[in-house]
Amino acid sequence: MGIFSRIGDVLKANINDLIDRAEDPEKMVKQIILELQKEVNQATQALGKAMASERIAKRQLDTAVKTSADWEAKAKAALNAGEVDLAKKALSHKVKADEDVKQYQQMYDQISAQTAQVREQVEALKAKLEEAKSRRAMLVARSQMAKTQKNLAQSVGGLDSSSALDKFNRMEEKVTRQEAEAAAFAEIAGTDHAAEEKTFEQLQHDMDVDAELQRLMAEMNPTAETAAEGSTMA
């Protein structure tokens, strides 16, 4: 009884703990994975937009660099032709193109850094998602074990061990009584049979004694036997 009581106390404590954490782990794991998948999708879309912006900034930067180089080439050609004023105009356009190069370079560097950051976030989210998927089976198994323990605790907690043991003892006493009654009936039946056999044996014994008595009497008094035979014949 003491053992049943201690087991019930321990399992009831586990039940209370589960009640305090009244969440279905299997559903929670599934929800977490769905949320992580959603975050990965959103981050992937953001990464795609960042990469597109990075490519646009790179094209603008390359265009500005090429424009600057073209105006410089034109300025050199004008100087070679002795056209100083024309060379200055070409260099004026080159200076403007160089300013565009600086702006586009800064823009490209900034967008590239942001894209790299988004890419790292996407990879981190993907790693978390894969980890969650790989651990899902273990968490579900542990959840099912917790449910089994909870059901067992409820069964044991609802069991009146004292009453159950009393019933068991009564059943054992009943079986013992039935066994004793069966043994008594067997003994009685065996005694009656033995008495009956003894009665027949005693009768046969008495008959044998009488026969022996007649034989001895005949041997010891043959005259009486002959006279008895003669009177019988007459």
XYZ file of C-alpha atoms in Angstrom:
234
model
C 0.000 0.000 0.000
C 2.855 2.350 0.813
C 4.456 1.707 -2.587
C 1.228 2.487 -4.452
C 0.865 5.688 -2.461
C 4.412 6.875 -3.261
C 4.014 6.064 -6.983
C 0.740 7.963 -7.049
C 2.344 11.008 -5.405
C 5.202 11.086 -7.931
C 2.950 10.659 -10.965
C 0.462 13.221 -9.675
C 3.354 15.685 -9.435
C 4.124 15.009 -13.110
C 0.467 15.637 -13.964
C 0.536 18.988 -12.196
C 3.672 19.921 -14.119
C 1.984 19.056 -17.421
C -1.095 21.046 -16.431
C 1.106 24.055 -15.656
C 2.556 23.740 -19.162
C -0.814 23.208 -20.822
C 0.481 23.207 -24.397
C 0.554 20.391 -26.883
C 4.268 20.009 -27.752
C 3.498 18.287 -31.050
C 1.292 21.157 -32.193
C 3.813 23.698 -30.891
C 6.672 22.076 -32.814
C 4.588 22.044 -35.983
C 3.671 25.703 -35.465
C 7.301 26.668 -34.821
C 8.409 24.971 -38.033
C 5.651 26.728 -39.986
C 6.710 30.073 -38.533
C 10.372 29.413 -39.302
C 9.451 28.401 -42.853
C 7.458 31.617 -43.208
C 10.409 33.684 -41.946
C 12.762 31.877 -44.330
C 10.426 32.617 -47.250
C 10.149 36.285 -46.293
C 13.905 36.591 -45.775
C 14.535 34.872 -49.122
C 12.245 37.349 -50.857
C 14.052 40.223 -49.137
C 17.370 38.752 -50.230
C 16.125 38.562 -53.815
C 15.155 42.238 -53.755
C 18.478 43.197 -52.158
C 20.411 41.278 -54.808
C 18.375 42.971 -57.544
C 19.166 46.395 -56.045
C 22.818 45.391 -55.828
C 22.894 44.474 -59.513
C 21.240 47.777 -60.465
C 23.740 49.735 -58.382
C 26.589 47.773 -59.971
C 25.347 48.595 -63.481
C 25.013 52.277 -62.572
C 28.516 52.254 -61.117
C 29.968 50.511 -64.160
C 28.159 52.974 -66.443
C 29.532 55.965 -64.521
C 33.068 54.507 -64.614
C 32.780 53.904 -68.350
C 31.394 57.431 -68.923
C 34.315 58.908 -66.986
C 36.773 56.891 -69.030
C 35.090 57.933 -72.295
C 35.266 61.656 -71.462
C 38.891 61.303 -70.475
C 39.641 59.637 -73.817
C 37.853 62.467 -75.615
C 39.824 65.089 -73.650
C 43.072 63.390 -74.663
C 41.980 63.310 -78.305
C 41.106 67.036 -78.181
C 44.493 67.902 -76.667
C 46.218 65.847 -79.327
C 44.313 67.931 -81.895
C 45.299 71.161 -80.157
C 41.714 71.844 -79.125
C 42.239 72.981 -75.534
C 38.732 74.386 -75.040
C 37.185 71.204 -76.344
C 39.437 69.196 -74.060
C 38.233 71.298 -71.087
C 34.603 70.616 -71.990
C 35.350 66.908 -72.138
C 37.104 67.046 -68.788
C 34.130 68.938 -67.332
C 31.898 66.009 -68.274
C 34.522 63.645 -66.869
C 34.480 65.450 -63.488
C 30.684 65.105 -63.403
C 30.996 61.418 -64.273
C 33.599 60.985 -61.516
C 31.148 62.472 -59.014
C 28.558 59.974 -60.207
C 31.149 57.212 -59.778
C 31.674 58.216 -56.128
C 27.944 58.303 -55.427
C 27.266 55.008 -57.167
C 30.263 53.448 -55.441
C 28.931 54.467 -52.039
C 25.456 53.250 -52.974
C 26.829 49.964 -54.275
C 28.977 49.394 -51.162
C 26.011 50.100 -48.890
C 23.645 47.838 -50.831
C 26.291 45.094 -50.982
C 26.740 45.219 -47.199
C 22.980 45.049 -46.672
C 22.681 42.181 -49.120
C 25.436 40.272 -47.334
C 23.655 40.834 -44.011
C 20.344 39.613 -45.417
C 22.107 36.604 -46.917
C 23.561 35.715 -43.494
C 20.120 36.029 -41.912
C 18.627 33.752 -44.533
C 21.313 31.138 -43.962
C 20.823 31.367 -40.196
C 17.061 30.925 -40.555
C 17.538 27.981 -42.886
C 19.883 26.379 -40.362
C 17.304 26.856 -37.591
C 14.603 25.396 -39.799
C 16.677 22.330 -40.607
C 17.542 21.891 -36.928
C 13.879 22.127 -35.971
C 12.954 19.527 -38.596
C 15.693 17.156 -37.458
C 14.637 17.483 -33.798
C 10.919 17.242 -34.506
C 10.836 13.422 -34.356
C 12.612 13.368 -30.988
C 10.357 16.077 -29.545
C 7.227 14.285 -30.759
C 8.474 11.011 -29.232
C 9.142 12.762 -25.912
C 5.706 14.370 -26.066
C 4.033 11.009 -26.615
C 5.993 9.552 -23.698
C 4.831 12.435 -21.511
C 1.230 11.733 -22.533
C 1.693 8.062 -21.674
C 3.070 8.983 -18.266
C 0.172 11.371 -17.763
C -2.390 8.682 -18.590
C -0.619 6.227 -16.312
C -0.552 8.783 -13.528
C -4.264 9.417 -13.946
C -4.974 5.680 -13.815
C -2.841 5.124 -10.739
C -4.058 8.318 -9.137
C -7.669 7.217 -9.574
C -6.982 3.736 -8.198
C -7.964 3.087 -4.570
C -5.116 0.723 -3.756
C -6.504 -0.098 -0.296
C -9.888 -1.071 -1.721
C -8.264 -3.041 -4.534
C -6.087 -5.014 -2.123
C -9.070 -5.702 0.145
C -10.986 -7.103 -2.812
C -8.000 -9.226 -3.745
C -7.730 -10.581 -0.199
C -11.434 -11.426 -0.151
C -11.133 -13.272 -3.449
C -8.149 -15.187 -2.111
C -10.082 -16.154 1.033
C -13.004 -17.297 -1.119
C -10.756 -19.495 -3.248
C -9.127 -20.921 -0.107
C -12.574 -21.702 1.322
C -13.646 -23.378 -1.910
C -10.492 -25.492 -1.884
C -11.166 -26.526 1.741
C -14.753 -27.456 0.924
C -13.655 -29.500 -2.043
C -11.105 -31.342 0.099
C -13.737 -32.005 2.779
C -16.223 -33.416 0.263
C -13.499 -35.607 -1.187
C -12.612 -36.889 2.273
C -16.265 -37.608 3.136
C -16.814 -39.409 -0.127
C -13.704 -41.481 0.455
C -14.810 -42.374 4.044
C -18.280 -43.609 2.936
C -16.766 -45.759 0.268
C -14.270 -47.195 2.718
C -17.045 -47.965 5.237
C -19.058 -49.706 2.559
C -16.094 -51.828 1.532
C -15.449 -52.641 5.205
C -19.075 -53.880 5.616
C -18.734 -56.284 2.710
C -15.376 -57.470 3.929
C -16.793 -58.098 7.429
C -19.712 -60.102 5.991
C -17.395 -62.256 3.950
C -15.159 -62.700 6.980
C -18.097 -63.838 9.153
C -19.188 -66.298 6.462
C -15.688 -67.743 6.297
C -15.606 -68.094 10.083
C -18.921 -69.971 10.104
C -17.711 -72.294 7.361
C -14.546 -73.065 9.283
C -16.603 -73.722 12.408
C -18.781 -76.231 10.611
C -15.747 -77.982 9.187
C -14.065 -78.322 12.546
C -17.218 -79.549 14.220
C -17.621 -82.148 11.516
C -14.083 -83.376 11.882
C -14.307 -83.566 15.655
C -17.716 -85.345 15.759
C -18.183 -87.460 12.641
C -20.959 -89.519 14.333
C -22.997 -86.485 14.894
C -22.479 -85.527 11.285
C -23.554 -89.066 10.118
C -26.603 -88.954 12.363
C -27.387 -85.557 11.093
C -27.116 -86.784 7.543
C -29.359 -89.835 8.312
C -32.042 -87.792 9.905
C -31.891 -85.492 7.000
C -32.367 -88.397 4.570
C -35.287 -89.819 6.605
